[in-house]
Structure formats: C-alpha cells, structure tokens
Amino acid sequence: MDFQLTDDQQTIRSAVAELAGKFDDHYWMTKDRDHEFPQEFYDAFAEGGWLGITTPEKYGGHGYGITEASLLLEEVAASGAGMNGASSMHMSIFGMHPVIVHGSEELKARNLPRIVTGDLHVCFGVTEPGAGLDTTRITTFAKRVGTESAGKYIVNGRKVWISKAIESEKILLLTRTTKFEDAARKTDGLTLFFTDLDRAKVDIRPIPKMGRNAVSSNELFIDNLEVPVEDRVGEEGKGFQYLLDGLNPERCLIAAEALGIGRAALRTAVRYGNEREVFGRPIGMNQGLQFPLADSLARLDAAELMLRKATWLYDQGLPCGREANTAKYLCADAGFETADRALQTHGGMGYSEEYHVARYFREARLTRIAPISQEMVLNFLGSHVLGLPRSY
C-alpha cells in the first residue's frame, strides 16, 4: 500500500526494496543457519548511505524522520530479510537517538559519522535478568571516581538480551549512579553512557535462541569497566528520561518490521497457493486456504494505516503514545498470524526450511514480545488511554 507518501518517501521505499532484493531467501537461510552476521548486506546498506537515514546532516546523515526509517525497515523485512536484516542495522538507524538529542557535541562528532558509514558497530545495553521491563530496577552500577573534568566511572553489573554485542565496538549502556533505594523517585539516579565495549572487562556470552540467529543476542558480565566522563550522555541521573524519548519511535520501527515479515510471508503463501496442485487443482482455490490469506491481507493493511498515523504524529512533534503502542500491537499480531497461515498453507513443507516460512514464523513471533510484550501494550492502553486502574 502506498498512500499519502511524499515523492522522497516513495523513492526511499523503492530504492530500499531494490537493494534488499539483491539478497535472496537462500542468503538469509544460510546466515541464520550458520549464526553468521550478514556483513555483506550491512555493508551494502552502509555504502548506500541508509544507516544515516535519521542522523542529522551535519554528521553525515540524511536527517529524515521516523516515517522514512519505518519505510526502510519495513521494506528490508518484506524482502525476506526479516528480523535478521532489520536487526543488523536497527541500532545504527535509530538507536543513537538519545545521543543525538542529549549527547555532547564532542560525543556526537566523535561517533555519529562512523556509525553513518558503517565503520562503527554499536549495541544497546539496558535489559537485565533481574529487572526485565521494570527498567528502574536495574542494578548495574557506575561508581564515580575523580573530578568532573578528569574523572571516570567504574561500572559493574550484568545485562541480558543485548543484540549485536559480539560485533559491536561500543555500547549505549544504562546504569545506576544512585541505588534504587536511595533515589528520591524510582526513575532518578539512572545514567546513560556511550562507551567502548572493552572485552577485557566485559564477558560476552551468546544466548542460544529460537530464531533471528544471524544477529546474536547476548549476556554481558561487566567487571570494573572504566568509562570516561566524556562518554556520559547528558547529565548524571537523567538517563531514564533520555530513554523515554525513544520508546514510541522504537515501537513504530518494530511494528514496521513485523508488517514487513507479514508481507513476505503472505507473498510466499500466495505463490505456493497458485503453484501447488493437489487433487488436480491449485490449493489456492480452496476457500479453507484462500480465506485466511485474504483475511491476513486485510489485517496487514489495517495495521499499516495505524503505523502510518503513529509515525506521522511523531514526526510532527505531536503526542503519539496511543498510536505507537496500538501500531506495535496490531502489526505484531497481524505479522505473526500471517506467518502462521503461510506455514499452514505450505502444509508439511512449511515445517521445513526449504520454503523459508518457518523462518518468517520464528522471527514474526519475536515481535510479539519485543521491545515490549503485547500484554504490556494492553496495560498501557487500559490505564493511560482508557483511564482504568493500573494493574502493576
């Protein structure tokens, strides 16, 4: 669907689809099977200038908004790259938002141009095994040593589900600089750093997982990591507020990826439904298969409308919490249900890796739990939009 898109946005969508289309399903099947980072794909998008789509022009980027970034990631996912392709560049495309908005000029000038060119791989270190979605309960602690101008922090703690840590040179790391029990408010005392991922001080352990295996997920054990003061993002103790700026756009981008996977799965199912013959006719003639796929088309289209509204509101500087959360909820559900129906359309062959729908199924499932679960979206809508009592 192409509606209310500018000429630039139409061009972005077409150009990304063309570039991503050079990497076929076999490429992604192989990368996923071998747990190998898609470096050729990443390099192609870096060379095309796409990693800097939301980075300000003064640092080598294009300065576009979340609408354009969502179109990029949707087309990447829809090409068959799925979450493997999108996750390889997600952090570069938008993960630096807290640094762009709140970082010092020196920190931005030192790092952002390298991210745009693809030279600098980065990861995001927030989640902890003992905190989960309750970010204020993290315990990774940064102890201040020395003066403001010549000081440093010593960081100790543990992080989990850190994507791309193996490939990354730097990490956007959330810590506590005031213990939870000593903070005036639970959201106080959290500090954000963008610093070197020193392998001598950080033990990185890959997590065996269900899918999206071309991009690693990792546990990090941080032992006396030294972080210079100049690597701090903004003011000490305000890291939680800085992260809030990126929550709605992150949900929009994951929604776009779910939508793209749904499109890829539907395309594959329709092709199989037209080509596969049983009892002397294409299986797509059977309404038992045709109706679910048609229903998925309608649901994907409807979810896309909400996504476009959410990104438009964000780019206009308007409140979009309701729309961003709803878009994530609808796109994740529609994308996964479509992948499930595509697998069902293929019958037994859908369970094999040959037709790729099993990979779509695994990766679409991830969007229903990341970056926030469907249940937490409903909690937000119930309490913040409907005004019902908070349940947690």
Short mmCIF file of C-alpha atoms in Angstrom, two decimals:
data_model
loop_
_atom_site.label_atom_id
_atom_site.label_comp_id
_atom_site.label_asym_id
_atom_site.label_seq_id
_atom_site.Cartn_x
_atom_site.Cartn_y
_atom_site.Cartn_z
CA MET A 1 0.00 0.00 0.00
CA ASP A 2 1.28 3.48 -0.89
CA PHE A 3 -0.83 6.33 0.44
CA GLN A 4 -0.04 9.87 1.49
CA LEU A 5 3.66 9.30 0.93
CA THR A 6 5.83 12.10 -0.42
CA ASP A 7 7.94 11.67 -3.53
CA ASP A 8 11.02 11.28 -1.30
CA GLN A 9 9.29 8.59 0.75
CA GLN A 10 8.20 6.73 -2.37
CA THR A 11 11.77 6.88 -3.66
CA ILE A 12 13.13 5.58 -0.35
CA ARG A 13 10.69 2.68 -0.37
CA SER A 14 11.54 1.70 -3.96
CA ALA A 15 15.31 2.08 -3.58
CA VAL A 16 15.44 0.05 -0.36
CA ALA A 17 13.28 -2.69 -1.87
CA GLU A 18 15.61 -2.88 -4.86
CA LEU A 19 18.77 -3.05 -2.75
CA ALA A 20 17.37 -5.53 -0.23
CA GLY A 21 16.08 -7.68 -3.09
CA LYS A 22 19.67 -8.44 -4.09
CA PHE A 23 19.90 -10.69 -1.01
CA ASP A 24 17.56 -13.61 -1.54
CA ASP A 25 15.92 -16.05 0.86
CA HIS A 26 18.76 -18.54 0.43
CA TYR A 27 21.24 -15.90 1.65
CA TRP A 28 19.18 -15.36 4.80
CA MET A 29 18.56 -19.05 5.35
CA THR A 30 22.31 -19.66 5.25
CA LYS A 31 23.16 -16.76 7.57
CA ASP A 32 20.50 -17.83 10.06
CA ARG A 33 21.57 -21.49 9.96
CA ASP A 34 25.25 -20.66 10.39
CA HIS A 35 24.69 -17.96 13.05
CA GLU A 36 26.71 -15.61 10.86
CA PHE A 37 26.30 -11.83 10.86
CA PRO A 38 25.09 -10.59 7.42
CA GLN A 39 28.14 -8.42 6.80
CA GLU A 40 27.65 -8.18 3.02
CA PHE A 41 24.09 -6.95 3.50
CA TYR A 42 25.12 -4.50 6.21
CA ASP A 43 27.97 -3.16 4.04
CA ALA A 44 25.66 -2.69 1.05
CA PHE A 45 23.28 -0.56 3.11
CA ALA A 46 26.17 1.37 4.66
CA GLU A 47 27.61 2.11 1.21
CA GLY A 48 24.18 3.25 0.06
CA GLY A 49 24.04 5.76 2.92
CA TRP A 50 20.98 4.16 4.52
CA LEU A 51 22.43 3.75 8.02
CA GLY A 52 22.31 7.52 8.45
CA ILE A 53 18.69 7.99 7.43
CA THR A 54 17.72 9.65 10.76
CA THR A 55 21.15 11.06 11.68
CA PRO A 56 21.44 14.85 11.27
CA GLU A 57 23.12 16.02 8.08
CA LYS A 58 25.96 17.74 9.95
CA TYR A 59 27.19 14.27 11.00
CA GLY A 60 26.89 12.76 7.54
CA GLY A 61 23.31 11.54 7.69
CA HIS A 62 20.10 12.49 5.89
CA GLY A 63 18.10 13.91 8.78
CA TYR A 64 14.85 12.14 7.89
CA GLY A 65 12.15 11.19 10.38
CA ILE A 66 10.67 8.01 11.79
CA THR A 67 8.29 7.67 8.86
CA GLU A 68 11.21 7.26 6.48
CA ALA A 69 13.05 4.93 8.88
CA SER A 70 9.93 2.78 9.23
CA LEU A 71 9.60 2.53 5.45
CA LEU A 72 13.23 1.43 5.23
CA LEU A 73 12.93 -1.30 7.86
CA GLU A 74 9.56 -2.47 6.55
CA GLU A 75 10.99 -2.98 3.07
CA VAL A 76 14.07 -4.72 4.47
CA ALA A 77 11.87 -7.16 6.39
CA ALA A 78 9.48 -7.59 3.44
CA SER A 79 12.36 -8.57 1.15
CA GLY A 80 12.68 -11.80 3.13
CA ALA A 81 15.47 -10.46 5.34
CA GLY A 82 13.05 -10.32 8.25
CA MET A 83 14.38 -9.50 11.70
CA ASN A 84 17.85 -10.73 10.78
CA GLY A 85 18.20 -7.96 8.21
CA ALA A 86 16.42 -5.26 10.21
CA SER A 87 18.25 -6.01 13.47
CA SER A 88 21.64 -5.80 11.79
CA MET A 89 21.09 -2.06 11.27
CA HIS A 90 18.32 -1.14 13.73
CA MET A 91 20.70 0.30 16.32
CA SER A 92 22.58 2.35 13.73
CA ILE A 93 19.40 3.74 12.20
CA PHE A 94 17.68 4.88 15.39
CA GLY A 95 19.42 3.55 18.48
CA MET A 96 21.60 6.65 18.69
CA HIS A 97 18.60 8.91 19.25
CA PRO A 98 19.46 9.60 22.94
CA VAL A 99 22.99 10.54 21.90
CA ILE A 100 21.75 12.79 19.08
CA VAL A 101 19.32 14.61 21.37
CA HIS A 102 21.18 14.67 24.68
CA GLY A 103 24.85 13.91 23.99
CA SER A 104 27.63 16.49 23.97
CA GLU A 105 28.81 17.92 20.69
CA GLU A 106 32.15 16.18 21.20
CA LEU A 107 30.49 12.80 21.79
CA LYS A 108 28.34 13.17 18.67
CA ALA A 109 31.17 14.39 16.44
CA ARG A 110 33.41 11.57 17.63
CA ASN A 111 30.93 8.77 16.95
CA LEU A 112 27.99 9.58 14.68
CA PRO A 113 29.92 9.91 11.38
CA ARG A 114 31.46 6.47 11.94
CA ILE A 115 28.03 4.97 12.57
CA VAL A 116 26.67 6.50 9.37
CA THR A 117 29.47 4.98 7.27
CA GLY A 118 29.01 1.57 8.89
CA ASP A 119 32.51 1.63 10.34
CA LEU A 120 31.23 1.60 13.93
CA HIS A 121 29.01 -1.24 15.14
CA VAL A 122 27.02 -0.44 18.28
CA CYS A 123 24.67 -2.21 20.69
CA PHE A 124 22.19 -1.19 23.36
CA GLY A 125 22.65 -2.33 26.98
CA VAL A 126 19.52 -1.82 29.07
CA THR A 127 17.78 -5.10 29.95
CA GLU A 128 18.88 -7.08 33.00
CA PRO A 129 17.84 -10.56 34.13
CA GLY A 130 16.57 -9.32 37.49
CA ALA A 131 14.65 -6.34 36.14
CA GLY A 132 13.09 -7.22 32.78
CA LEU A 133 10.68 -4.48 31.70
CA ASP A 134 10.95 -2.78 35.12
CA THR A 135 13.92 -0.73 33.97
CA THR A 136 14.13 1.31 37.16
CA ARG A 137 15.11 -1.88 39.00
CA ILE A 138 18.38 -2.42 37.15
CA THR A 139 21.40 -2.89 39.40
CA THR A 140 24.37 -2.36 37.04
CA PHE A 141 26.19 0.40 38.89
CA ALA A 142 28.56 3.13 37.74
CA LYS A 143 30.72 4.47 40.59
CA ARG A 144 32.13 7.94 40.09
CA VAL A 145 35.90 8.37 40.56
CA GLY A 146 37.80 11.66 40.26
CA THR A 147 36.63 15.13 39.25
CA GLU A 148 34.00 16.24 36.75
CA SER A 149 36.62 17.28 34.19
CA ALA A 150 39.13 14.48 34.68
CA GLY A 151 37.11 11.76 36.28
CA LYS A 152 35.75 8.42 35.22
CA TYR A 153 33.20 5.82 36.23
CA ILE A 154 33.80 2.20 37.20
CA VAL A 155 30.92 0.01 36.05
CA ASN A 156 29.94 -3.40 37.38
CA GLY A 157 26.85 -5.43 36.57
CA ARG A 158 25.09 -7.72 34.19
CA LYS A 159 22.98 -7.25 31.06
CA VAL A 160 20.92 -9.71 29.03
CA TRP A 161 19.41 -9.94 25.53
CA ILE A 162 21.93 -7.50 24.12
CA SER A 163 21.70 -7.74 20.34
CA LYS A 164 24.85 -7.47 18.24
CA ALA A 165 27.21 -7.25 21.22
CA ILE A 166 29.62 -9.69 19.57
CA GLU A 167 30.07 -7.43 16.53
CA SER A 168 29.96 -4.13 18.42
CA GLU A 169 32.81 -1.83 19.32
CA LYS A 170 30.68 0.43 21.52
CA ILE A 171 27.63 0.14 23.75
CA LEU A 172 24.90 2.57 24.76
CA LEU A 173 24.82 1.50 28.40
CA LEU A 174 22.23 2.29 31.06
CA THR A 175 23.45 2.16 34.65
CA ARG A 176 22.52 3.30 38.10
CA THR A 177 24.62 6.04 39.67
CA THR A 178 22.28 6.18 42.65
CA LYS A 179 20.95 2.97 44.13
CA PHE A 180 17.22 2.38 43.75
CA GLU A 181 16.57 2.57 47.50
CA ASP A 182 18.44 5.89 47.78
CA ALA A 183 16.71 7.64 44.87
CA ALA A 184 14.06 10.27 45.57
CA ARG A 185 11.97 8.81 42.77
CA LYS A 186 12.43 5.39 41.23
CA THR A 187 13.20 6.95 37.83
CA ASP A 188 16.00 9.10 39.31
CA GLY A 189 19.63 8.07 39.52
CA LEU A 190 19.90 6.26 36.15
CA THR A 191 22.76 7.38 33.94
CA LEU A 192 23.40 6.65 30.27
CA PHE A 193 26.82 6.17 28.67
CA PHE A 194 28.03 5.61 25.12
CA THR A 195 31.37 3.92 25.57
CA ASP A 196 33.83 1.26 24.41
CA LEU A 197 32.81 -2.37 24.89
CA ASP A 198 36.15 -3.41 26.36
CA ARG A 199 36.44 -7.20 26.02
CA ALA A 200 38.97 -7.30 28.84
CA LYS A 201 36.28 -6.01 31.21
CA VAL A 202 33.11 -7.37 29.63
CA ASP A 203 32.47 -11.09 29.18
CA ILE A 204 30.06 -11.58 26.24
CA ARG A 205 28.16 -14.87 26.11
CA PRO A 206 25.79 -15.65 23.21
CA ILE A 207 22.31 -16.90 24.14
CA PRO A 208 21.04 -19.96 22.21
CA LYS A 209 17.63 -18.97 20.89
CA MET A 210 14.68 -19.88 18.70
CA GLY A 211 15.35 -17.61 15.74
CA ARG A 212 16.94 -14.47 14.31
CA ASN A 213 20.25 -16.25 14.60
CA ALA A 214 22.20 -14.19 12.07
CA VAL A 215 22.23 -11.43 14.69
CA SER A 216 23.38 -12.58 18.10
CA SER A 217 21.67 -11.98 21.43
CA ASN A 218 24.00 -11.95 24.40
CA GLU A 219 24.51 -11.89 28.12
CA LEU A 220 27.08 -9.37 29.33
CA PHE A 221 29.06 -9.71 32.57
CA ILE A 222 30.66 -6.33 33.32
CA ASP A 223 33.61 -6.31 35.71
CA ASN A 224 35.24 -2.96 36.54
CA LEU A 225 34.65 -1.39 33.13
CA GLU A 226 36.26 2.08 33.07
CA VAL A 227 34.13 4.75 31.41
CA PRO A 228 35.47 8.29 30.87
CA VAL A 229 33.24 11.17 31.94
CA GLU A 230 33.18 12.39 28.34
CA ASP A 231 31.35 9.18 27.36
CA ARG A 232 28.38 10.10 29.52
CA VAL A 233 25.20 11.03 27.63
CA GLY A 234 23.79 14.23 29.10
CA GLU A 235 23.56 14.74 32.85
CA GLU A 236 24.20 12.19 35.54
CA GLY A 237 21.00 10.70 36.93
CA LYS A 238 18.73 11.60 33.99
CA GLY A 239 19.27 8.54 31.80
CA PHE A 240 15.74 7.20 32.26
CA GLN A 241 14.23 10.42 30.92
CA TYR A 242 16.55 10.26 27.92
CA LEU A 243 15.40 6.74 27.12
CA LEU A 244 11.74 7.77 27.20
CA ASP A 245 12.30 9.94 24.12
CA GLY A 246 12.90 6.82 22.06
CA LEU A 247 10.14 4.49 23.27
CA ASN A 248 7.40 5.46 20.83
CA PRO A 249 9.58 5.51 17.71
CA GLU A 250 11.14 2.18 18.69
CA ARG A 251 7.67 0.64 18.87
CA CYS A 252 6.89 2.08 15.45
CA LEU A 253 10.03 0.59 13.94
CA ILE A 254 9.39 -2.88 15.38
CA ALA A 255 5.83 -2.58 14.08
CA ALA A 256 7.24 -1.84 10.62
CA GLU A 257 9.45 -4.91 10.78
CA ALA A 258 6.51 -7.10 11.84
CA LEU A 259 4.47 -5.67 8.98
CA GLY A 260 7.27 -6.42 6.53
CA ILE A 261 7.62 -10.02 7.68
CA GLY A 262 3.87 -10.42 7.26
CA ARG A 263 4.11 -9.13 3.69
CA ALA A 264 6.94 -11.55 2.91
CA ALA A 265 5.02 -14.48 4.39
CA LEU A 266 1.84 -13.58 2.51
CA ARG A 267 3.71 -13.26 -0.77
CA THR A 268 5.28 -16.68 -0.28
CA ALA A 269 1.97 -18.29 0.67
CA VAL A 270 0.15 -16.84 -2.34
CA ARG A 271 2.85 -18.06 -4.69
CA TYR A 272 2.68 -21.56 -3.20
CA GLY A 273 -1.12 -21.50 -3.30
CA ASN A 274 -1.01 -20.77 -7.02
CA GLU A 275 1.69 -23.30 -7.87
CA ARG A 276 0.97 -26.29 -5.65
CA GLU A 277 -1.62 -28.69 -7.07
CA VAL A 278 -3.46 -31.37 -5.10
CA PHE A 279 -6.44 -33.34 -6.39
CA GLY A 280 -5.87 -31.84 -9.81
CA ARG A 281 -6.16 -28.15 -8.94
CA PRO A 282 -4.19 -25.37 -7.21
CA ILE A 283 -4.63 -25.47 -3.46
CA GLY A 284 -5.29 -21.73 -3.50
CA MET A 285 -8.72 -22.48 -4.95
CA ASN A 286 -9.76 -23.97 -1.63
CA GLN A 287 -11.51 -21.39 0.50
CA GLY A 288 -10.09 -23.03 3.60
CA LEU A 289 -6.72 -21.66 2.49
CA GLN A 290 -7.81 -18.65 0.44
CA PHE A 291 -9.98 -17.00 3.09
CA PRO A 292 -7.33 -16.93 5.86
CA LEU A 293 -4.81 -15.36 3.46
CA ALA A 294 -7.34 -12.78 2.30
CA ASP A 295 -8.13 -12.02 5.93
CA SER A 296 -4.43 -11.55 6.63
CA LEU A 297 -4.16 -9.10 3.73
CA ALA A 298 -6.96 -7.02 5.26
CA ARG A 299 -5.39 -7.13 8.72
CA LEU A 300 -1.94 -6.15 7.43
CA ASP A 301 -3.42 -3.23 5.51
CA ALA A 302 -5.37 -2.03 8.55
CA ALA A 303 -2.31 -2.32 10.81
CA GLU A 304 -0.27 -0.34 8.28
CA LEU A 305 -2.75 2.53 8.48
CA MET A 306 -2.23 2.81 12.23
CA LEU A 307 1.54 2.66 11.78
CA ARG A 308 1.48 5.49 9.24
CA LYS A 309 -0.62 7.60 11.61
CA ALA A 310 1.76 6.94 14.51
CA THR A 311 4.93 7.86 12.62
CA TRP A 312 3.29 10.95 11.11
CA LEU A 313 2.28 12.19 14.55
CA TYR A 314 5.78 11.59 15.93
CA ASP A 315 7.44 13.41 13.05
CA GLN A 316 5.07 16.36 13.57
CA GLY A 317 6.10 16.56 17.23
CA LEU A 318 2.62 15.54 18.38
CA PRO A 319 1.67 13.06 21.14
CA CYS A 320 1.62 9.52 19.74
CA GLY A 321 1.78 7.11 22.69
CA ARG A 322 -1.64 5.66 21.97
CA GLU A 323 -0.98 5.29 18.26
CA ALA A 324 2.59 3.94 18.56
CA ASN A 325 1.56 1.27 21.04
CA THR A 326 -1.51 0.35 19.01
CA ALA A 327 0.56 0.11 15.84
CA LYS A 328 3.04 -2.20 17.54
CA TYR A 329 0.21 -4.37 18.88
CA LEU A 330 -1.68 -4.63 15.58
CA CYS A 331 1.35 -5.09 13.33
CA ALA A 332 2.89 -7.74 15.57
CA ASP A 333 -0.34 -9.71 15.72
CA ALA A 334 -1.06 -9.37 12.01
CA GLY A 335 2.51 -10.22 11.04
CA PHE A 336 2.68 -13.33 13.19
CA GLU A 337 -0.79 -14.56 12.23
CA THR A 338 0.09 -14.16 8.56
CA ALA A 339 3.33 -16.09 9.03
CA ASP A 340 1.40 -18.84 10.83
CA ARG A 341 -1.13 -19.03 8.00
CA ALA A 342 1.64 -19.07 5.42
CA LEU A 343 3.18 -22.05 7.19
CA GLN A 344 -0.23 -23.76 7.28
CA THR A 345 -0.71 -23.12 3.56
CA HIS A 346 2.53 -24.98 2.87
CA GLY A 347 1.41 -27.95 4.96
CA GLY A 348 4.27 -30.27 5.83
CA MET A 349 6.68 -28.33 3.61
CA GLY A 350 6.06 -25.27 5.75
CA TYR A 351 7.77 -27.04 8.61
CA SER A 352 10.90 -27.50 6.52
CA GLU A 353 13.43 -24.74 5.91
CA GLU A 354 13.20 -25.09 2.14
CA TYR A 355 10.31 -22.66 1.68
CA HIS A 356 11.50 -20.16 4.32
CA VAL A 357 8.13 -19.67 6.00
CA ALA A 358 9.38 -21.43 9.14
CA ARG A 359 11.98 -18.67 9.47
CA TYR A 360 9.34 -16.00 8.95
CA PHE A 361 7.24 -17.70 11.63
CA ARG A 362 10.09 -17.69 14.16
CA GLU A 363 11.04 -14.09 13.51
CA ALA A 364 7.48 -12.77 13.46
CA ARG A 365 6.92 -14.38 16.86
CA LEU A 366 9.68 -12.22 18.31
CA THR A 367 7.79 -9.02 17.50
CA ARG A 368 5.03 -10.03 19.94
CA ILE A 369 7.45 -9.89 22.88
CA ALA A 370 9.97 -7.23 21.84
CA PRO A 371 10.63 -4.48 22.61
CA ILE A 372 7.54 -4.76 24.80
CA SER A 373 5.05 -7.59 25.14
CA GLN A 374 1.54 -7.42 23.75
CA GLU A 375 0.23 -7.62 27.32
CA MET A 376 2.22 -4.56 28.39
CA VAL A 377 0.80 -2.65 25.41
CA LEU A 378 -2.69 -3.51 26.65
CA ASN A 379 -1.68 -2.37 30.14
CA PHE A 380 -0.67 1.00 28.66
CA LEU A 381 -3.85 1.38 26.65
CA GLY A 382 -6.01 0.27 29.56
CA SER A 383 -4.55 2.63 32.15
CA HIS A 384 -3.19 5.58 30.15
CA VAL A 385 -5.84 5.77 27.41
CA LEU A 386 -8.98 4.26 28.93
CA GLY A 387 -8.27 5.53 32.42
CA LEU A 388 -8.68 2.17 34.15
CA PRO A 389 -6.76 1.36 37.38
CA ARG A 390 -3.13 0.41 36.82
CA SER A 391 -2.62 -3.32 37.22
CA TYR A 392 1.08 -3.36 38.13
#
